[in-house]
Amino acid sequence: RKEVEQDPGPFNVPEGATVAFNCTYSNSASQSFFWYRQDCRKEPKLLMSVYSSGNEDGRFTAQLNRASQYISLLIRDSKLSDSATYLCVVRGNDYKLSFGAGTTVTVRA
Amino acid sequence: SAVISQKPSRDICQRGTSLTIQCQVDSQVTMMFWYRQQPGQSLTLIATANQGSEATYESGFVIDKFPISRPNLTFSTLTVSNMSPEDSSIYLCSVGSGTEQFFGPGTRLTVL
């Protein structure tokens, strides 16, 4: 079983739409949670950390459900520039990160 | 933040040869990480490179295949030895602590 699992998508949405997707993690001792964004043929970059109480950063909202061991990301008012692969990342009780395979989002005009 | 550069950015190699990838960071860091990202897959940690000690390898990765050097706090190399087509992948150097991990631009390796 993979440590972090994501729906690979692709999610193909029109501009202005809302898109949401989840990831699940297997290690209940996981300490920290993140969403990274990876553009085609580029390195991953931090989009946002995910806090227990849920958090927003502009049009992006992240939620964490520790009981069910899943993390979600919601993108409101999608822009063309939001097209990317979104990686769910989990840090265990050591310093190591576990990555999901990514959810691909394509926003069309 | 950290700015990371890698060389080469890409290479095409023959099976049985070796390639050394260089990673340079613009600040001193204690730990540097090497990841592999195969097509359509997630990033997999190969090893953690600590300055002044042997690298720590993850399950499935061994020093003979992926020797690592860490001569100082801003530089590391990863060698992919005796390459086979299965080693075709993107190799990324990374540094980070606390809340954010930074990645180099990656080295895209194709083994024929």
Coordinates of N, CA and C in Angstrom, one line a residue:
Chain A
R1 N 0.9 -1.2 0.0 CA 0.0 0.0 0.0 C 0.9 1.2 0.0
K2 N 0.6 2.2 -0.9 CA 1.4 3.4 -0.9 C 1.1 4.3 0.3
E3 N 2.1 5.0 0.7 CA 2.0 5.9 1.9 C 1.0 7.0 1.7
V4 N 1.0 7.5 0.5 CA 0.2 8.7 0.1 C -0.5 8.3 -1.2
E5 N -1.8 8.4 -1.3 CA -2.5 8.1 -2.5 C -3.4 9.2 -2.9
Q6 N -3.3 9.5 -4.2 CA -4.2 10.6 -4.8 C -4.9 10.1 -6.0
D7 N -6.0 10.7 -6.2 CA -6.7 10.5 -7.5 C -5.9 11.2 -8.6
P8 N -5.4 10.5 -9.6 CA -4.5 11.1 -10.6 C -5.2 12.1 -11.5
G9 N -6.6 12.0 -11.5 CA -7.3 12.9 -12.4 C -7.2 12.3 -13.9
P10 N -7.1 13.1 -14.9 CA -7.1 14.6 -14.8 C -8.5 15.2 -14.5
F11 N -8.5 16.3 -13.8 CA -9.6 17.2 -13.6 C -9.6 18.3 -14.7
N12 N -10.5 18.2 -15.6 CA -10.6 19.2 -16.7 C -11.8 20.1 -16.4
V13 N -11.5 21.4 -16.1 CA -12.5 22.3 -15.7 C -12.5 23.6 -16.4
P14 N -13.6 24.3 -16.6 CA -13.6 25.6 -17.2 C -13.1 26.7 -16.3
E15 N -12.6 27.7 -16.9 CA -12.2 28.9 -16.0 C -13.4 29.3 -15.2
G16 N -13.0 29.7 -13.9 CA -14.1 30.1 -13.0 C -14.7 29.0 -12.2
A17 N -14.5 27.8 -12.6 CA -15.1 26.7 -11.9 C -14.4 26.4 -10.5
T18 N -15.0 25.6 -9.7 CA -14.4 25.2 -8.5 C -14.0 23.7 -8.7
V19 N -12.8 23.4 -8.2 CA -12.4 22.0 -8.4 C -11.8 21.6 -7.0
A20 N -12.1 20.3 -6.6 CA -11.6 19.8 -5.3 C -11.2 18.4 -5.5
F21 N -10.1 18.0 -4.7 CA -9.7 16.6 -4.7 C -9.0 16.3 -3.4
N22 N -8.9 15.0 -3.2 CA -8.4 14.6 -1.9 C -7.1 13.7 -2.0
C23 N -6.5 13.5 -0.9 CA -5.5 12.5 -0.9 C -5.6 11.8 0.5
T24 N -5.2 10.5 0.5 CA -5.2 9.8 1.8 C -3.8 9.3 2.1
Y25 N -3.5 9.2 3.4 CA -2.2 8.8 3.9 C -2.4 7.7 4.8
S26 N -1.4 6.8 4.9 CA -1.5 5.5 5.6 C -0.9 5.6 7.0
N27 N 0.1 6.5 7.3 CA 0.8 6.6 8.5 C 0.0 7.5 9.5
S28 N -0.6 6.9 10.5 CA -1.4 7.7 11.4 C -0.5 8.6 12.3
A29 N 0.8 8.4 12.3 CA 1.7 9.2 13.1 C 2.3 10.4 12.3
S30 N 1.8 10.6 11.1 CA 2.2 11.7 10.3 C 2.0 13.0 11.0
Q31 N 3.0 13.9 10.9 CA 3.0 15.1 11.6 C 2.6 16.4 10.8
S32 N 3.1 16.5 9.6 CA 2.9 17.7 8.8 C 2.4 17.3 7.4
F33 N 1.6 18.3 6.9 CA 0.9 18.0 5.6 C 1.0 19.2 4.7
F34 N 1.2 18.9 3.4 CA 1.5 20.0 2.5 C 0.8 19.7 1.2
W35 N 0.5 20.7 0.4 CA 0.2 20.6 -1.0 C 1.4 21.3 -1.8
Y36 N 2.0 20.6 -2.7 CA 2.9 21.2 -3.6 C 2.3 21.2 -5.0
R37 N 2.9 22.2 -5.8 CA 2.4 22.3 -7.2 C 3.6 22.0 -8.0
Q38 N 3.4 21.2 -9.1 CA 4.5 20.9 -10.0 C 4.0 21.2 -11.4
D39 N 4.6 22.1 -12.1 CA 4.3 22.4 -13.5 C 5.0 21.5 -14.4
C40 N 4.6 21.3 -15.6 CA 5.2 20.4 -16.5 C 6.7 20.6 -16.7
R41 N 7.4 19.6 -16.4 CA 8.9 19.6 -16.6 C 9.6 20.6 -15.7
K42 N 8.9 20.9 -14.6 CA 9.5 21.7 -13.5 C 9.6 21.0 -12.2
E43 N 10.3 21.6 -11.3 CA 10.4 21.0 -9.9 C 9.2 21.4 -9.1
P44 N 8.9 20.6 -8.1 CA 7.7 20.9 -7.2 C 8.0 22.1 -6.4
K45 N 7.0 22.9 -6.1 CA 7.1 24.1 -5.3 C 5.9 24.1 -4.3
L46 N 6.2 24.5 -3.1 CA 5.2 24.5 -2.0 C 4.1 25.5 -2.4
L47 N 2.8 24.9 -2.4 CA 1.6 25.7 -2.5 C 1.2 26.2 -1.2
M48 N 1.0 25.3 -0.3 CA 0.5 25.6 1.1 C 0.7 24.5 2.0
S49 N 0.9 24.8 3.3 CA 0.9 23.9 4.3 C -0.6 23.6 4.7
V50 N -0.9 22.5 5.3 CA -2.2 22.2 5.7 C -2.3 22.0 7.2
Y51 N -3.1 22.8 7.9 CA -3.2 22.8 9.3 C -4.5 22.1 9.8
S52 N -4.4 21.6 11.0 CA -5.5 20.8 11.5 C -6.9 21.5 11.4
S53 N -6.9 22.8 11.6 CA -8.1 23.6 11.6 C -8.5 24.0 10.2
G54 N -7.8 23.6 9.2 CA -8.1 24.0 7.8 C -7.5 25.4 7.6
N55 N -7.2 25.7 6.4 CA -6.6 27.0 6.1 C -6.9 27.4 4.7
E56 N -6.9 28.7 4.5 CA -7.1 29.3 3.2 C -5.9 30.1 2.8
D57 N -5.7 30.1 1.5 CA -4.7 31.1 0.9 C -5.3 31.6 -0.4
G58 N -5.9 32.7 -0.3 CA -6.6 33.2 -1.5 C -7.7 32.3 -2.0
R59 N -7.5 31.8 -3.2 CA -8.6 30.9 -3.8 C -8.4 29.5 -3.4
F60 N -7.4 29.2 -2.6 CA -7.1 27.8 -2.3 C -7.4 27.5 -0.8
T61 N -8.2 26.4 -0.6 CA -8.5 26.0 0.7 C -8.1 24.6 1.0
A62 N -7.4 24.4 2.1 CA -6.9 23.0 2.4 C -7.6 22.6 3.7
Q63 N -7.9 21.3 3.7 CA -8.5 20.7 4.9 C -7.8 19.4 5.3
L64 N -7.7 19.2 6.6 CA -7.1 17.9 7.1 C -8.1 17.2 8.0
N65 N -8.3 15.9 7.7 CA -9.1 15.1 8.6 C -8.2 14.0 9.1
R66 N -7.8 14.2 10.4 CA -6.8 13.2 10.9 C -7.5 11.9 11.2
A67 N -8.8 11.9 11.6 CA -9.5 10.7 12.0 C -9.6 9.8 10.7
S68 N -9.9 10.3 9.6 CA -10.0 9.6 8.4 C -8.7 9.5 7.6
Q69 N -7.7 10.3 8.0 CA -6.4 10.3 7.4 C -6.5 10.8 5.9
Y70 N -7.2 11.9 5.7 CA -7.2 12.4 4.4 C -7.0 13.9 4.4
I71 N -6.6 14.5 3.3 CA -6.3 15.9 3.1 C -7.0 16.3 1.8
S72 N -7.5 17.5 1.8 CA -8.2 17.9 0.6 C -7.7 19.3 0.2
L73 N -7.9 19.6 -1.1 CA -7.5 20.9 -1.6 C -8.7 21.3 -2.5
L74 N -9.1 22.5 -2.3 CA -10.2 23.1 -3.1 C -9.7 24.4 -3.8
I75 N -9.9 24.5 -5.1 CA -9.5 25.7 -5.8 C -10.8 26.4 -6.3
R76 N -11.0 27.6 -5.9 CA -12.2 28.4 -6.3 C -11.8 29.3 -7.5
D77 N -12.8 29.6 -8.3 CA -12.6 30.6 -9.4 C -11.3 30.2 -10.2
S78 N -11.3 29.0 -10.7 CA -10.1 28.5 -11.3 C -9.6 29.4 -12.4
K79 N -8.3 29.6 -12.5 CA -7.6 30.4 -13.6 C -6.8 29.4 -14.5
L80 N -6.6 29.9 -15.7 CA -5.8 29.1 -16.6 C -4.4 28.7 -16.0
S81 N -3.9 29.6 -15.2 CA -2.6 29.4 -14.6 C -2.6 28.4 -13.5
D82 N -3.8 27.9 -13.1 CA -3.9 26.9 -12.1 C -3.6 25.5 -12.6
S83 N -3.5 25.4 -14.0 CA -3.2 24.1 -14.6 C -1.9 23.6 -14.2
A84 N -1.9 22.5 -13.5 CA -0.6 21.9 -13.0 C -0.9 20.6 -12.4
T85 N 0.1 19.9 -11.9 CA -0.1 18.7 -11.1 C 0.1 19.1 -9.6
Y86 N -0.8 18.7 -8.8 CA -0.8 19.0 -7.3 C -0.4 17.8 -6.6
L87 N 0.7 17.9 -5.8 CA 1.2 16.8 -5.1 C 0.8 16.9 -3.6
C88 N 0.3 15.9 -3.1 CA 0.0 15.8 -1.7 C 1.3 15.2 -1.0
V89 N 1.7 15.9 0.1 CA 3.0 15.6 0.7 C 2.8 15.4 2.2
V90 N 3.3 14.4 2.8 CA 3.1 14.1 4.2 C 4.5 13.9 4.9
R91 N 4.7 14.5 6.0 CA 5.9 14.3 6.8 C 5.6 13.5 8.0
G92 N 6.4 12.4 8.2 CA 6.2 11.5 9.3 C 6.8 12.1 10.6
N93 N 7.0 11.2 11.5 CA 7.6 11.7 12.8 C 9.1 11.7 12.7
D94 N 9.6 11.6 11.5 CA 11.0 12.0 11.2 C 11.0 13.1 10.2
Y95 N 12.1 13.4 9.6 CA 12.2 14.6 8.7 C 11.8 14.2 7.3
K96 N 11.5 13.0 7.0 CA 11.3 12.5 5.6 C 9.9 12.9 5.1
L97 N 9.8 13.2 3.8 CA 8.6 13.5 3.2 C 8.1 12.3 2.3
S98 N 6.8 12.1 2.3 CA 6.3 11.1 1.4 C 5.4 11.8 0.4
F99 N 5.5 11.5 -0.8 CA 4.8 12.2 -1.9 C 3.7 11.3 -2.5
G100 N 2.6 11.9 -2.8 CA 1.6 11.3 -3.7 C 2.1 11.4 -5.1
A101 N 1.4 10.7 -6.0 CA 1.8 10.7 -7.4 C 1.3 11.9 -8.1
G102 N 0.4 12.7 -7.4 CA -0.1 13.9 -8.0 C -1.5 13.8 -8.7
T103 N -2.2 14.9 -8.6 CA -3.5 15.1 -9.3 C -3.3 16.2 -10.3
T104 N -3.7 15.8 -11.5 CA -3.5 16.8 -12.6 C -4.8 17.6 -12.8
V105 N -4.6 18.9 -12.9 CA -5.7 19.8 -13.1 C -5.4 20.6 -14.4
T106 N -6.4 20.6 -15.2 CA -6.3 21.4 -16.5 C -7.5 22.3 -16.5
V107 N -7.2 23.6 -16.5 CA -8.3 24.6 -16.6 C -8.3 25.2 -18.0
R108 N -9.5 25.1 -18.6 CA -9.6 25.5 -20.0 C -10.4 26.8 -20.1
A109 N -10.1 27.5 -21.2 CA -10.7 28.8 -21.4 C -12.2 28.6 -21.8
Chain B
S1 N 14.4 31.1 2.0 CA 14.3 30.2 0.8 C 15.7 29.8 0.4
A2 N 15.8 28.9 -0.5 CA 17.0 28.4 -1.0 C 17.0 28.3 -2.5
V3 N 18.1 28.7 -3.1 CA 18.2 28.5 -4.6 C 19.1 27.4 -4.9
I4 N 18.7 26.4 -5.6 CA 19.4 25.2 -5.9 C 19.6 25.1 -7.4
S5 N 20.8 24.8 -7.8 CA 21.1 24.5 -9.2 C 21.7 23.1 -9.3
Q6 N 21.4 22.5 -10.4 CA 21.8 21.1 -10.7 C 22.5 21.1 -12.1
K7 N 23.5 20.2 -12.2 CA 24.2 20.0 -13.5 C 24.4 18.5 -13.7
P8 N 24.2 17.9 -14.8 CA 23.6 18.6 -16.0 C 22.1 18.7 -15.9
S9 N 21.5 19.4 -16.7 CA 20.0 19.5 -16.7 C 19.4 18.3 -17.3
R10 N 20.1 17.7 -18.3 CA 19.6 16.5 -18.9 C 20.8 15.8 -19.5
D11 N 20.6 14.5 -19.7 CA 21.7 13.7 -20.4 C 21.1 12.5 -21.0
I12 N 21.7 12.0 -22.0 CA 21.3 10.7 -22.6 C 22.6 9.9 -22.6
C13 N 22.4 8.7 -21.9 CA 23.6 7.9 -21.6 C 23.4 6.5 -22.2
Q14 N 24.5 5.8 -22.4 CA 24.5 4.4 -22.8 C 24.4 3.5 -21.6
R15 N 23.8 2.4 -21.7 CA 23.7 1.5 -20.6 C 25.1 1.0 -20.2
G16 N 25.3 0.8 -18.9 CA 26.6 0.4 -18.4 C 27.5 1.5 -18.0
T17 N 27.2 2.7 -18.4 CA 28.0 3.9 -18.0 C 27.5 4.5 -16.7
S18 N 28.2 5.5 -16.2 CA 27.8 6.2 -15.0 C 27.7 7.7 -15.3
L19 N 26.9 8.3 -14.5 CA 26.7 9.7 -14.6 C 26.7 10.3 -13.2
T20 N 27.4 11.4 -13.1 CA 27.5 12.1 -11.8 C 26.7 13.4 -11.9
I21 N 25.7 13.6 -11.0 CA 24.9 14.8 -11.0 C 25.4 15.7 -9.9
Q22 N 25.5 17.0 -10.2 CA 26.0 17.9 -9.2 C 24.8 18.8 -8.7
C23 N 24.9 19.1 -7.4 CA 23.8 20.0 -6.8 C 24.5 21.1 -6.0
Q24 N 24.2 22.3 -6.2 CA 24.8 23.4 -5.5 C 23.7 24.3 -4.9
V25 N 23.8 24.6 -3.6 CA 22.9 25.4 -2.9 C 23.5 26.7 -2.6
D26 N 22.6 27.8 -2.5 CA 23.2 29.1 -2.3 C 23.4 29.5 -0.8
S27 N 23.1 28.5 0.1 CA 23.3 28.7 1.5 C 23.8 27.4 2.1
Q28 N 24.3 27.5 3.3 CA 24.8 26.3 4.0 C 23.6 25.5 4.6
V29 N 23.6 24.3 4.4 CA 22.5 23.4 4.9 C 23.1 22.2 5.5
T30 N 22.4 21.7 6.5 CA 22.9 20.5 7.1 C 22.6 19.2 6.3
M31 N 21.4 19.1 5.9 CA 21.0 17.9 5.2 C 20.6 18.3 3.7
M32 N 21.0 17.4 2.8 CA 20.6 17.5 1.4 C 20.0 16.2 1.0
F33 N 19.0 16.2 0.2 CA 18.2 15.0 -0.1 C 18.3 14.8 -1.6
W34 N 18.3 13.5 -2.0 CA 18.2 13.2 -3.4 C 17.0 12.3 -3.6
Y35 N 16.2 12.8 -4.7 CA 15.0 12.1 -5.0 C 15.0 11.7 -6.5
R36 N 14.2 10.7 -6.7 CA 14.0 10.3 -8.1 C 12.5 10.4 -8.4
Q37 N 12.2 10.9 -9.6 CA 10.8 10.9 -10.1 C 10.7 10.3 -11.4
Q38 N 10.1 9.1 -11.4 CA 10.0 8.3 -12.7 C 8.7 8.8 -13.4
P39 N 8.6 8.7 -14.7 CA 7.5 9.2 -15.4 C 6.1 8.9 -14.8
G40 N 5.3 9.9 -14.5 CA 4.0 9.7 -14.0 C 3.9 9.2 -12.6
Q41 N 5.0 9.2 -11.9 CA 5.0 8.7 -10.5 C 5.4 9.8 -9.5
S42 N 5.3 9.4 -8.3 CA 5.6 10.3 -7.2 C 7.1 10.4 -7.0
L43 N 7.6 11.4 -6.3 CA 9.0 11.5 -5.9 C 9.3 10.4 -4.9
T44 N 10.4 9.8 -5.1 CA 10.9 8.8 -4.1 C 12.3 9.2 -3.6
L45 N 12.4 9.2 -2.3 CA 13.6 9.6 -1.7 C 14.7 8.5 -1.9
I46 N 15.8 8.8 -2.4 CA 16.9 7.9 -2.6 C 17.8 7.8 -1.4
A47 N 18.2 9.0 -0.9 CA 19.1 9.1 0.2 C 19.2 10.5 0.8
T48 N 19.7 10.6 2.0 CA 19.9 11.8 2.7 C 21.4 12.0 2.8
A49 N 21.9 13.1 2.4 CA 23.4 13.4 2.4 C 23.7 14.3 3.5
N50 N 24.5 13.9 4.4 CA 24.9 14.7 5.5 C 26.4 15.1 5.3
Q51 N 26.8 16.3 5.6 CA 28.2 16.7 5.5 C 29.0 16.0 6.6
G52 N 30.1 15.4 6.2 CA 31.0 14.8 7.2 C 30.6 13.4 7.6
S53 N 29.6 12.8 7.0 CA 29.3 11.4 7.3 C 28.7 10.7 6.1
E54 N 28.6 9.4 6.2 CA 28.0 8.6 5.1 C 26.6 9.0 4.8
A55 N 26.2 8.9 3.6 CA 24.8 9.2 3.3 C 23.9 8.0 3.8
T56 N 22.7 8.4 4.1 CA 21.7 7.4 4.6 C 20.8 7.0 3.4
Y57 N 20.7 5.7 3.1 CA 20.0 5.3 1.9 C 18.6 4.7 2.3
E58 N 17.6 5.0 1.5 CA 16.3 4.4 1.7 C 16.3 3.0 1.2
S59 N 15.2 2.3 1.6 CA 15.0 0.9 1.2 C 15.0 0.8 -0.3
G60 N 15.7 -0.1 -0.9 CA 15.7 -0.3 -2.3 C 16.8 0.5 -3.0
F61 N 17.6 1.3 -2.3 CA 18.7 2.0 -2.9 C 20.0 1.7 -2.1
V62 N 21.1 1.5 -2.9 CA 22.3 1.1 -2.2 C 23.4 2.0 -2.7
I63 N 24.4 2.1 -1.9 CA 25.6 3.0 -2.1 C 26.3 2.6 -3.4
D64 N 26.4 1.3 -3.7 CA 27.2 0.9 -4.8 C 26.6 1.4 -6.1
K65 N 25.2 1.5 -6.1 CA 24.5 1.9 -7.3 C 24.4 3.5 -7.3
F66 N 24.2 4.1 -6.2 CA 24.0 5.5 -6.1 C 25.0 6.2 -5.1
P67 N 26.3 6.1 -5.4 CA 27.2 6.8 -4.4 C 27.0 8.3 -4.4
I68 N 27.1 8.8 -3.2 CA 26.9 10.2 -2.9 C 28.1 10.8 -2.2
S69 N 28.4 12.0 -2.7 CA 29.4 12.8 -1.9 C 28.8 14.0 -1.4
R70 N 29.4 14.5 -0.3 CA 28.9 15.7 0.4 C 30.1 16.4 1.0
P71 N 31.0 17.0 0.2 CA 32.2 17.6 0.6 C 32.1 18.8 1.5
N72 N 31.0 19.5 1.4 CA 30.8 20.7 2.2 C 29.3 21.0 2.4
L73 N 29.0 22.1 3.0 CA 27.6 22.4 3.4 C 26.7 23.0 2.2
T74 N 27.3 23.2 1.1 CA 26.6 23.8 0.0 C 26.6 22.9 -1.3
F75 N 27.2 21.7 -1.2 CA 27.4 21.0 -2.4 C 27.2 19.5 -2.2
S76 N 26.7 18.8 -3.2 CA 26.6 17.3 -3.1 C 26.6 16.8 -4.5
T77 N 27.0 15.5 -4.7 CA 26.9 14.9 -6.0 C 26.2 13.5 -5.7
L78 N 25.5 13.1 -6.8 CA 24.9 11.8 -6.8 C 25.4 11.1 -8.1
T79 N 25.9 9.9 -8.0 CA 26.3 9.2 -9.2 C 25.3 8.1 -9.4
V80 N 24.9 7.9 -10.6 CA 24.1 6.8 -11.0 C 25.0 5.8 -11.8
S81 N 25.3 4.7 -11.2 CA 26.4 3.8 -11.7 C 25.8 2.7 -12.5
N82 N 26.6 2.2 -13.5 CA 26.2 1.1 -14.3 C 24.8 1.1 -14.7
M83 N 24.5 2.2 -15.4 CA 23.1 2.5 -15.7 C 22.4 1.5 -16.7
S84 N 21.1 1.4 -16.4 CA 20.3 0.6 -17.3 C 19.1 1.4 -17.7
P85 N 18.3 1.0 -18.7 CA 17.1 1.9 -19.1 C 16.2 2.1 -17.9
E86 N 16.1 1.2 -16.9 CA 15.3 1.4 -15.8 C 15.7 2.6 -14.9
D87 N 16.9 3.1 -15.1 CA 17.3 4.3 -14.3 C 16.9 5.6 -15.0
S88 N 16.3 5.5 -16.1 CA 15.8 6.7 -16.8 C 14.7 7.4 -15.9
S89 N 15.0 8.6 -15.6 CA 14.1 9.3 -14.6 C 14.6 10.7 -14.5
I90 N 13.9 11.4 -13.6 CA 14.4 12.8 -13.2 C 14.9 12.6 -11.8
Y91 N 16.1 13.2 -11.6 CA 16.8 13.1 -10.3 C 16.8 14.6 -9.8
L92 N 16.3 14.7 -8.6 CA 16.1 16.0 -8.0 C 16.9 16.1 -6.6
C93 N 17.6 17.2 -6.5 CA 18.3 17.5 -5.2 C 17.3 18.4 -4.4
S94 N 17.4 18.3 -3.1 CA 16.4 19.0 -2.3 C 17.1 19.4 -1.0
V95 N 16.6 20.6 -0.5 CA 17.0 21.0 0.9 C 15.8 21.5 1.6
G96 N 15.8 21.5 2.9 CA 14.7 22.1 3.6 C 14.7 21.7 5.0
S97 N 13.9 22.4 5.8 CA 13.7 22.1 7.2 C 12.4 22.8 7.6
G98 N 11.8 22.3 8.6 CA 10.6 23.0 9.1 C 9.5 22.8 8.1
T99 N 9.0 23.9 7.6 CA 7.8 23.9 6.9 C 7.9 23.8 5.3
E100 N 9.1 23.9 4.8 CA 9.2 24.0 3.4 C 10.4 23.2 2.9
Q101 N 10.2 22.5 1.8 CA 11.3 21.8 1.1 C 11.5 22.5 -0.2
F102 N 12.7 22.7 -0.6 CA 13.1 23.4 -1.9 C 13.7 22.3 -2.8
F103 N 13.4 22.4 -4.0 CA 14.0 21.5 -5.0 C 14.8 22.1 -6.1
G104 N 15.8 21.4 -6.5 CA 16.5 21.9 -7.7 C 15.7 21.6 -8.9
P105 N 16.1 22.1 -10.0 CA 15.3 22.0 -11.3 C 15.3 20.6 -11.8
G106 N 16.1 19.7 -11.3 CA 16.1 18.3 -11.7 C 17.1 18.0 -12.9
T107 N 17.5 16.8 -12.9 CA 18.3 16.3 -14.0 C 17.5 15.2 -14.7
R108 N 17.2 15.4 -16.0 CA 16.4 14.4 -16.7 C 17.4 13.5 -17.4
L109 N 17.4 12.2 -17.0 CA 18.3 11.2 -17.5 C 17.6 10.2 -18.3
T110 N 18.1 10.0 -19.5 CA 17.6 8.9 -20.4 C 18.7 7.9 -20.6
V111 N 18.5 6.7 -20.4 CA 19.5 5.6 -20.6 C 19.0 4.7 -21.8
L112 N 19.9 4.6 -22.7 CA 19.5 3.9 -23.9 C 20.0 2.4 -23.8

